[in-house]
């Protein structure tokens, strides 16, 4: 819920920003933990309550969706200079990742 949306969008979406990735990933993490605690596995089986507040035992469908939407939303809202620079550098990074062109400079440490 926290990692997959960031990894996926960092590979395929040129509009991703660091701010959007951080906030969206954090929201995916918080929602996943919250749904698990409020779900039947913890709320009913461990804490002994009669009925779970969140009805599903596996909340990934919801928490991953929250993360994707949050990443998109906060990346779109980010109009900082850093965000503009990150968006401009996506094409070069994508070409390097897919073809290896320009990666030779990274070997010398």
GROMACS .gro file of N, CA and C in nm:
model
  327
    1UNK      N    1   0.081  -0.121   0.000
    1UNK     CA    2   0.000   0.000   0.000
    1UNK      C    3   0.085   0.126   0.000
    2UNK      N    4   0.203   0.119   0.058
    2UNK     CA    5   0.290   0.236   0.061
    2UNK      C    6   0.393   0.233  -0.051
    3UNK      N    7   0.450   0.117  -0.079
    3UNK     CA    8   0.561   0.110  -0.173
    3UNK      C    9   0.520   0.094  -0.319
    4UNK      N   10   0.426   0.003  -0.348
    4UNK     CA   11   0.393  -0.026  -0.487
    4UNK      C   12   0.346   0.095  -0.566
    5UNK      N   13   0.252   0.176  -0.515
    5UNK     CA   14   0.210   0.292  -0.594
    5UNK      C   15   0.325   0.388  -0.626
    6UNK      N   16   0.416   0.408  -0.532
    6UNK     CA   17   0.529   0.497  -0.557
    6UNK      C   18   0.621   0.438  -0.663
    7UNK      N   19   0.653   0.310  -0.650
    7UNK     CA   20   0.741   0.246  -0.749
    7UNK      C   21   0.677   0.247  -0.888
    8UNK      N   22   0.551   0.211  -0.895
    8UNK     CA   23   0.481   0.206  -1.023
    8UNK      C   24   0.476   0.343  -1.090
    9UNK      N   25   0.436   0.445  -1.015
    9UNK     CA   26   0.424   0.578  -1.073
    9UNK      C   27   0.560   0.641  -1.103
   10UNK      N   28   0.662   0.607  -1.026
   10UNK     CA   29   0.795   0.662  -1.056
   10UNK      C   30   0.850   0.606  -1.187
   11UNK      N   31   0.805   0.489  -1.227
   11UNK     CA   32   0.849   0.431  -1.354
   11UNK      C   33   0.767   0.483  -1.471
   12UNK      N   34   0.636   0.497  -1.452
   12UNK     CA   35   0.548   0.523  -1.566
   12UNK      C   36   0.484   0.661  -1.574
   13UNK      N   37   0.492   0.743  -1.472
   13UNK     CA   38   0.422   0.872  -1.476
   13UNK      C   39   0.520   0.987  -1.461
   14UNK      N   40   0.522   1.073  -1.559
   14UNK     CA   41   0.617   1.185  -1.559
   14UNK      C   42   0.575   1.297  -1.464
   15UNK      N   43   0.454   1.293  -1.412
   15UNK     CA   44   0.407   1.399  -1.325
   15UNK      C   45   0.434   1.376  -1.176
   16UNK      N   46   0.499   1.267  -1.142
   16UNK     CA   47   0.525   1.236  -1.002
   16UNK      C   48   0.626   1.333  -0.942
   17UNK      N   49   0.598   1.379  -0.821
   17UNK     CA   50   0.691   1.465  -0.748
   17UNK      C   51   0.727   1.399  -0.616
   18UNK      N   52   0.835   1.445  -0.555
   18UNK     CA   53   0.877   1.391  -0.427
   18UNK      C   54   0.771   1.415  -0.320
   19UNK      N   55   0.714   1.534  -0.322
   19UNK     CA   56   0.610   1.567  -0.223
   19UNK      C   57   0.489   1.474  -0.240
   20UNK      N   58   0.445   1.453  -0.362
   20UNK     CA   59   0.333   1.363  -0.388
   20UNK      C   60   0.363   1.220  -0.348
   21UNK      N   61   0.485   1.174  -0.377
   21UNK     CA   62   0.523   1.038  -0.340
   21UNK      C   63   0.528   1.021  -0.190
   22UNK      N   64   0.582   1.118  -0.119
   22UNK     CA   65   0.593   1.107   0.026
   22UNK      C   66   0.455   1.108   0.093
   23UNK      N   67   0.374   1.206   0.058
   23UNK     CA   68   0.242   1.217   0.122
   23UNK      C   69   0.153   1.099   0.084
   24UNK      N   70   0.152   1.062  -0.043
   24UNK     CA   71   0.069   0.950  -0.088
   24UNK      C   72   0.114   0.818  -0.029
   25UNK      N   73   0.244   0.795  -0.022
   25UNK     CA   74   0.294   0.673   0.039
   25UNK      C   75   0.262   0.667   0.187
   26UNK      N   76   0.273   0.780   0.254
   26UNK     CA   77   0.240   0.786   0.396
   26UNK      C   78   0.092   0.759   0.419
   27UNK      N   79   0.007   0.814   0.333
   27UNK     CA   80  -0.137   0.790   0.345
   27UNK      C   81  -0.172   0.644   0.317
   28UNK      N   82  -0.101   0.582   0.222
   28UNK     CA   83  -0.122   0.440   0.196
   28UNK      C   84  -0.082   0.355   0.316
   29UNK      N   85   0.029   0.389   0.380
   29UNK     CA   86   0.074   0.317   0.498
   29UNK      C   87  -0.024   0.333   0.614
   30UNK      N   88  -0.062   0.456   0.642
   30UNK     CA   89  -0.153   0.483   0.754
   30UNK      C   90  -0.289   0.416   0.732
   31UNK      N   91  -0.342   0.426   0.610
   31UNK     CA   92  -0.473   0.365   0.583
   31UNK      C   93  -0.465   0.212   0.592
   32UNK      N   94  -0.357   0.151   0.545
   32UNK     CA   95  -0.343   0.006   0.555
   32UNK      C   96  -0.340  -0.040   0.700
   33UNK      N   97  -0.261   0.027   0.781
   33UNK     CA   98  -0.254  -0.009   0.923
   33UNK      C   99  -0.389   0.013   0.991
   34UNK      N  100  -0.451   0.125   0.962
   34UNK     CA  101  -0.581   0.156   1.023
   34UNK      C  102  -0.687   0.052   0.985
   35UNK      N  103  -0.693   0.015   0.856
   35UNK     CA  104  -0.792  -0.083   0.811
   35UNK      C  105  -0.766  -0.221   0.871
   36UNK      N  106  -0.641  -0.259   0.886
   36UNK     CA  107  -0.609  -0.389   0.946
   36UNK      C  108  -0.651  -0.390   1.093
   37UNK      N  109  -0.620  -0.284   1.165
   37UNK     CA  110  -0.657  -0.278   1.307
   37UNK      C  111  -0.808  -0.276   1.325
   38UNK      N  112  -0.878  -0.204   1.239
   38UNK     CA  113  -1.024  -0.195   1.250
   38UNK      C  114  -1.096  -0.312   1.184
   39UNK      N  115  -1.022  -0.399   1.114
   39UNK     CA  116  -1.080  -0.514   1.046
   39UNK      C  117  -1.099  -0.633   1.138
   40UNK      N  118  -1.156  -0.740   1.084
   40UNK     CA  119  -1.189  -0.857   1.167
   40UNK      C  120  -1.069  -0.929   1.225
   41UNK      N  121  -0.954  -0.926   1.160
   41UNK     CA  122  -0.838  -0.999   1.212
   41UNK      C  123  -0.789  -0.945   1.346
   42UNK      N  124  -0.790  -0.815   1.362
   42UNK     CA  125  -0.743  -0.756   1.487
   42UNK      C  126  -0.860  -0.719   1.576
   43UNK      N  127  -0.958  -0.646   1.521
   43UNK     CA  128  -1.067  -0.592   1.601
   43UNK      C  129  -1.152  -0.701   1.667
   44UNK      N  130  -1.176  -0.810   1.594
   44UNK     CA  131  -1.261  -0.916   1.648
   44UNK      C  132  -1.176  -1.028   1.711
   45UNK      N  133  -1.081  -1.083   1.636
   45UNK     CA  134  -1.007  -1.200   1.683
   45UNK      C  135  -0.907  -1.170   1.794
   46UNK      N  136  -0.842  -1.056   1.791
   46UNK     CA  137  -0.741  -1.024   1.892
   46UNK      C  138  -0.799  -0.939   2.004
   47UNK      N  139  -0.872  -0.835   1.969
   47UNK     CA  140  -0.925  -0.745   2.071
   47UNK      C  141  -1.057  -0.794   2.131
   48UNK      N  142  -1.120  -0.893   2.068
   48UNK     CA  143  -1.239  -0.956   2.124
   48UNK      C  144  -1.369  -0.880   2.109
   49UNK      N  145  -1.375  -0.786   2.018
   49UNK     CA  146  -1.501  -0.714   1.994
   49UNK      C  147  -1.596  -0.802   1.913
   50UNK      N  148  -1.724  -0.768   1.920
   50UNK     CA  149  -1.825  -0.850   1.850
   50UNK      C  150  -1.819  -0.836   1.699
   51UNK      N  151  -1.808  -0.713   1.651
   51UNK     CA  152  -1.813  -0.689   1.507
   51UNK      C  153  -1.702  -0.591   1.468
   52UNK      N  154  -1.643  -0.614   1.353
   52UNK     CA  155  -1.535  -0.526   1.306
   52UNK      C  156  -1.593  -0.395   1.253
   53UNK      N  157  -1.519  -0.287   1.273
   53UNK     CA  158  -1.560  -0.156   1.220
   53UNK      C  159  -1.540  -0.154   1.069
   54UNK      N  160  -1.425  -0.205   1.024
   54UNK     CA  161  -1.398  -0.219   0.880
   54UNK      C  162  -1.424  -0.366   0.845
   55UNK      N  163  -1.514  -0.395   0.751
   55UNK     CA  164  -1.561  -0.531   0.733
   55UNK      C  165  -1.468  -0.628   0.660
   56UNK      N  166  -1.361  -0.582   0.600
   56UNK     CA  167  -1.278  -0.669   0.518
   56UNK      C  168  -1.147  -0.706   0.589
   57UNK      N  169  -1.108  -0.832   0.575
   57UNK     CA  170  -0.985  -0.880   0.639
   57UNK      C  171  -0.860  -0.836   0.562
   58UNK      N  172  -0.874  -0.817   0.433
   58UNK     CA  173  -0.761  -0.779   0.347
   58UNK      C  174  -0.791  -0.644   0.279
   59UNK      N  175  -0.741  -0.535   0.334
   59UNK     CA  176  -0.782  -0.402   0.289
   59UNK      C  177  -0.698  -0.342   0.175
   60UNK      N  178  -0.615  -0.421   0.111
   60UNK     CA  179  -0.523  -0.365   0.011
   60UNK      C  180  -0.595  -0.292  -0.102
   61UNK      N  181  -0.709  -0.342  -0.144
   61UNK     CA  182  -0.783  -0.276  -0.252
   61UNK      C  183  -0.812  -0.131  -0.218
   62UNK      N  184  -0.844  -0.106  -0.094
   62UNK     CA  185  -0.880   0.029  -0.051
   62UNK      C  186  -0.756   0.115  -0.021
   63UNK      N  187  -0.659   0.058   0.051
   63UNK     CA  188  -0.542   0.137   0.089
   63UNK      C  189  -0.451   0.168  -0.030
   64UNK      N  190  -0.441   0.077  -0.125
   64UNK     CA  191  -0.361   0.105  -0.245
   64UNK      C  192  -0.429   0.212  -0.329
   65UNK      N  193  -0.560   0.207  -0.338
   65UNK     CA  194  -0.635   0.310  -0.410
   65UNK      C  195  -0.616   0.446  -0.345
   66UNK      N  196  -0.622   0.450  -0.212
   66UNK     CA  197  -0.598   0.575  -0.140
   66UNK      C  198  -0.459   0.628  -0.170
   67UNK      N  199  -0.359   0.540  -0.173
   67UNK     CA  200  -0.222   0.582  -0.202
   67UNK      C  201  -0.210   0.637  -0.344
   68UNK      N  202  -0.265   0.567  -0.443
   68UNK     CA  203  -0.257   0.614  -0.582
   68UNK      C  204  -0.324   0.750  -0.598
   69UNK      N  205  -0.443   0.765  -0.546
   69UNK     CA  206  -0.516   0.891  -0.560
   69UNK      C  207  -0.443   1.003  -0.487
   70UNK      N  208  -0.389   0.975  -0.369
   70UNK     CA  209  -0.316   1.076  -0.293
   70UNK      C  210  -0.188   1.119  -0.364
   71UNK      N  211  -0.116   1.023  -0.418
   71UNK     CA  212   0.006   1.057  -0.492
   71UNK      C  213  -0.028   1.146  -0.611
   72UNK      N  214  -0.130   1.107  -0.687
   72UNK     CA  215  -0.170   1.187  -0.802
   72UNK      C  216  -0.212   1.327  -0.759
   73UNK      N  217  -0.298   1.334  -0.657
   73UNK     CA  218  -0.352   1.462  -0.612
   73UNK      C  219  -0.242   1.557  -0.562
   74UNK      N  220  -0.156   1.509  -0.475
   74UNK     CA  221  -0.053   1.596  -0.419
   74UNK      C  222   0.058   1.627  -0.518
   75UNK      N  223   0.081   1.540  -0.616
   75UNK     CA  224   0.176   1.572  -0.722
   75UNK      C  225   0.121   1.682  -0.812
   76UNK      N  226  -0.009   1.675  -0.839
   76UNK     CA  227  -0.072   1.780  -0.920
   76UNK      C  228  -0.073   1.915  -0.849
   77UNK      N  229  -0.089   1.914  -0.718
   77UNK     CA  230  -0.091   2.038  -0.641
   77UNK      C  231   0.048   2.101  -0.625
   78UNK      N  232   0.151   2.021  -0.637
   78UNK     CA  233   0.288   2.068  -0.613
   78UNK      C  234   0.337   2.151  -0.731
   79UNK      N  235   0.349   2.282  -0.712
   79UNK     CA  236   0.397   2.372  -0.816
   79UNK      C  237   0.531   2.434  -0.781
   80UNK      N  238   0.606   2.369  -0.696
   80UNK     CA  239   0.735   2.424  -0.654
   80UNK      C  240   0.838   2.411  -0.766
   81UNK      N  241   0.948   2.482  -0.750
   81UNK     CA  242   1.056   2.475  -0.849
   81UNK      C  243   1.115   2.334  -0.853
   82UNK      N  244   1.125   2.270  -0.736
   82UNK     CA  245   1.178   2.133  -0.731
   82UNK      C  246   1.088   2.038  -0.810
   83UNK      N  247   0.957   2.054  -0.796
   83UNK     CA  248   0.863   1.968  -0.868
   83UNK      C  249   0.876   1.986  -1.018
   84UNK      N  250   0.889   2.110  -1.062
   84UNK     CA  251   0.906   2.136  -1.206
   84UNK      C  252   1.034   2.072  -1.258
   85UNK      N  253   1.141   2.080  -1.180
   85UNK     CA  254   1.268   2.018  -1.219
   85UNK      C  255   1.255   1.866  -1.226
   86UNK      N  256   1.187   1.806  -1.130
   86UNK     CA  257   1.168   1.661  -1.130
   86UNK      C  258   1.088   1.616  -1.252
   87UNK      N  259   0.986   1.691  -1.288
   87UNK     CA  260   0.904   1.656  -1.405
   87UNK      C  261   0.984   1.668  -1.534
   88UNK      N  262   1.071   1.769  -1.542
   88UNK     CA  263   1.154   1.787  -1.661
   88UNK      C  264   1.259   1.676  -1.676
   89UNK      N  265   1.308   1.623  -1.567
   89UNK     CA  266   1.412   1.521  -1.570
   89UNK      C  267   1.358   1.380  -1.593
   90UNK      N  268   1.226   1.363  -1.596
   90UNK     CA  269   1.168   1.230  -1.610
   90UNK      C  270   1.208   1.164  -1.741
   91UNK      N  271   1.202   1.236  -1.850
   91UNK     CA  272   1.230   1.175  -1.981
   91UNK      C  273   1.371   1.119  -1.988
   92UNK      N  274   1.469   1.195  -1.942
   92UNK     CA  275   1.608   1.148  -1.943
   92UNK      C  276   1.624   1.026  -1.853
   93UNK      N  277   1.561   1.027  -1.738
   93UNK     CA  278   1.569   0.913  -1.646
   93UNK      C  279   1.502   0.791  -1.707
   94UNK      N  280   1.390   0.809  -1.775
   94UNK     CA  281   1.318   0.699  -1.837
   94UNK      C  282   1.401   0.636  -1.950
   95UNK      N  283   1.465   0.719  -2.030
   95UNK     CA  284   1.549   0.668  -2.138
   95UNK      C  285   1.667   0.591  -2.079
   96UNK      N  286   1.730   0.645  -1.976
   96UNK     CA  287   1.842   0.578  -1.912
   96UNK      C  288   1.799   0.444  -1.852
   97UNK      N  289   1.685   0.441  -1.789
   97UNK     CA  290   1.637   0.318  -1.725
   97UNK      C  291   1.602   0.210  -1.826
   98UNK      N  292   1.547   0.249  -1.941
   98UNK     CA  293   1.504   0.151  -2.040
   98UNK      C  294   1.612   0.109  -2.138
   99UNK      N  295   1.708   0.196  -2.163
   99UNK     CA  296   1.809   0.162  -2.263
   99UNK      C  297   1.948   0.149  -2.205
  100UNK      N  298   1.977   0.212  -2.094
  100UNK     CA  299   2.111   0.210  -2.037
  100UNK      C  300   2.201   0.319  -2.092
  101UNK      N  301   2.150   0.398  -2.186
  101UNK     CA  302   2.229   0.507  -2.244
  101UNK      C  303   2.255   0.612  -2.138
  102UNK      N  304   2.380   0.644  -2.116
  102UNK     CA  305   2.418   0.744  -2.017
  102UNK      C  306   2.444   0.686  -1.880
  103UNK      N  307   2.427   0.556  -1.865
  103UNK     CA  308   2.448   0.494  -1.733
  103UNK      C  309   2.595   0.467  -1.705
  104UNK      N  310   2.681   0.474  -1.805
  104UNK     CA  311   2.822   0.442  -1.787
  104UNK      C  312   2.889   0.541  -1.692
  105UNK      N  313   2.842   0.663  -1.686
  105UNK     CA  314   2.900   0.763  -1.596
  105UNK      C  315   2.878   0.730  -1.449
  106UNK      N  316   2.783   0.646  -1.421
  106UNK     CA  317   2.752   0.613  -1.282
  106UNK      C  318   2.848   0.510  -1.223
  107UNK      N  319   2.931   0.447  -1.307
  107UNK     CA  320   3.020   0.341  -1.255
  107UNK      C  321   3.142   0.395  -1.185
  108UNK      N  322   3.190   0.509  -1.222
  108UNK     CA  323   3.310   0.563  -1.157
  108UNK      C  324   3.271   0.626  -1.024
  109UNK      N  325   3.329   0.571  -0.918
  109UNK     CA  326   3.296   0.620  -0.785
  109UNK      C  327   3.409   0.701  -0.728
   0.00000   0.00000   0.00000
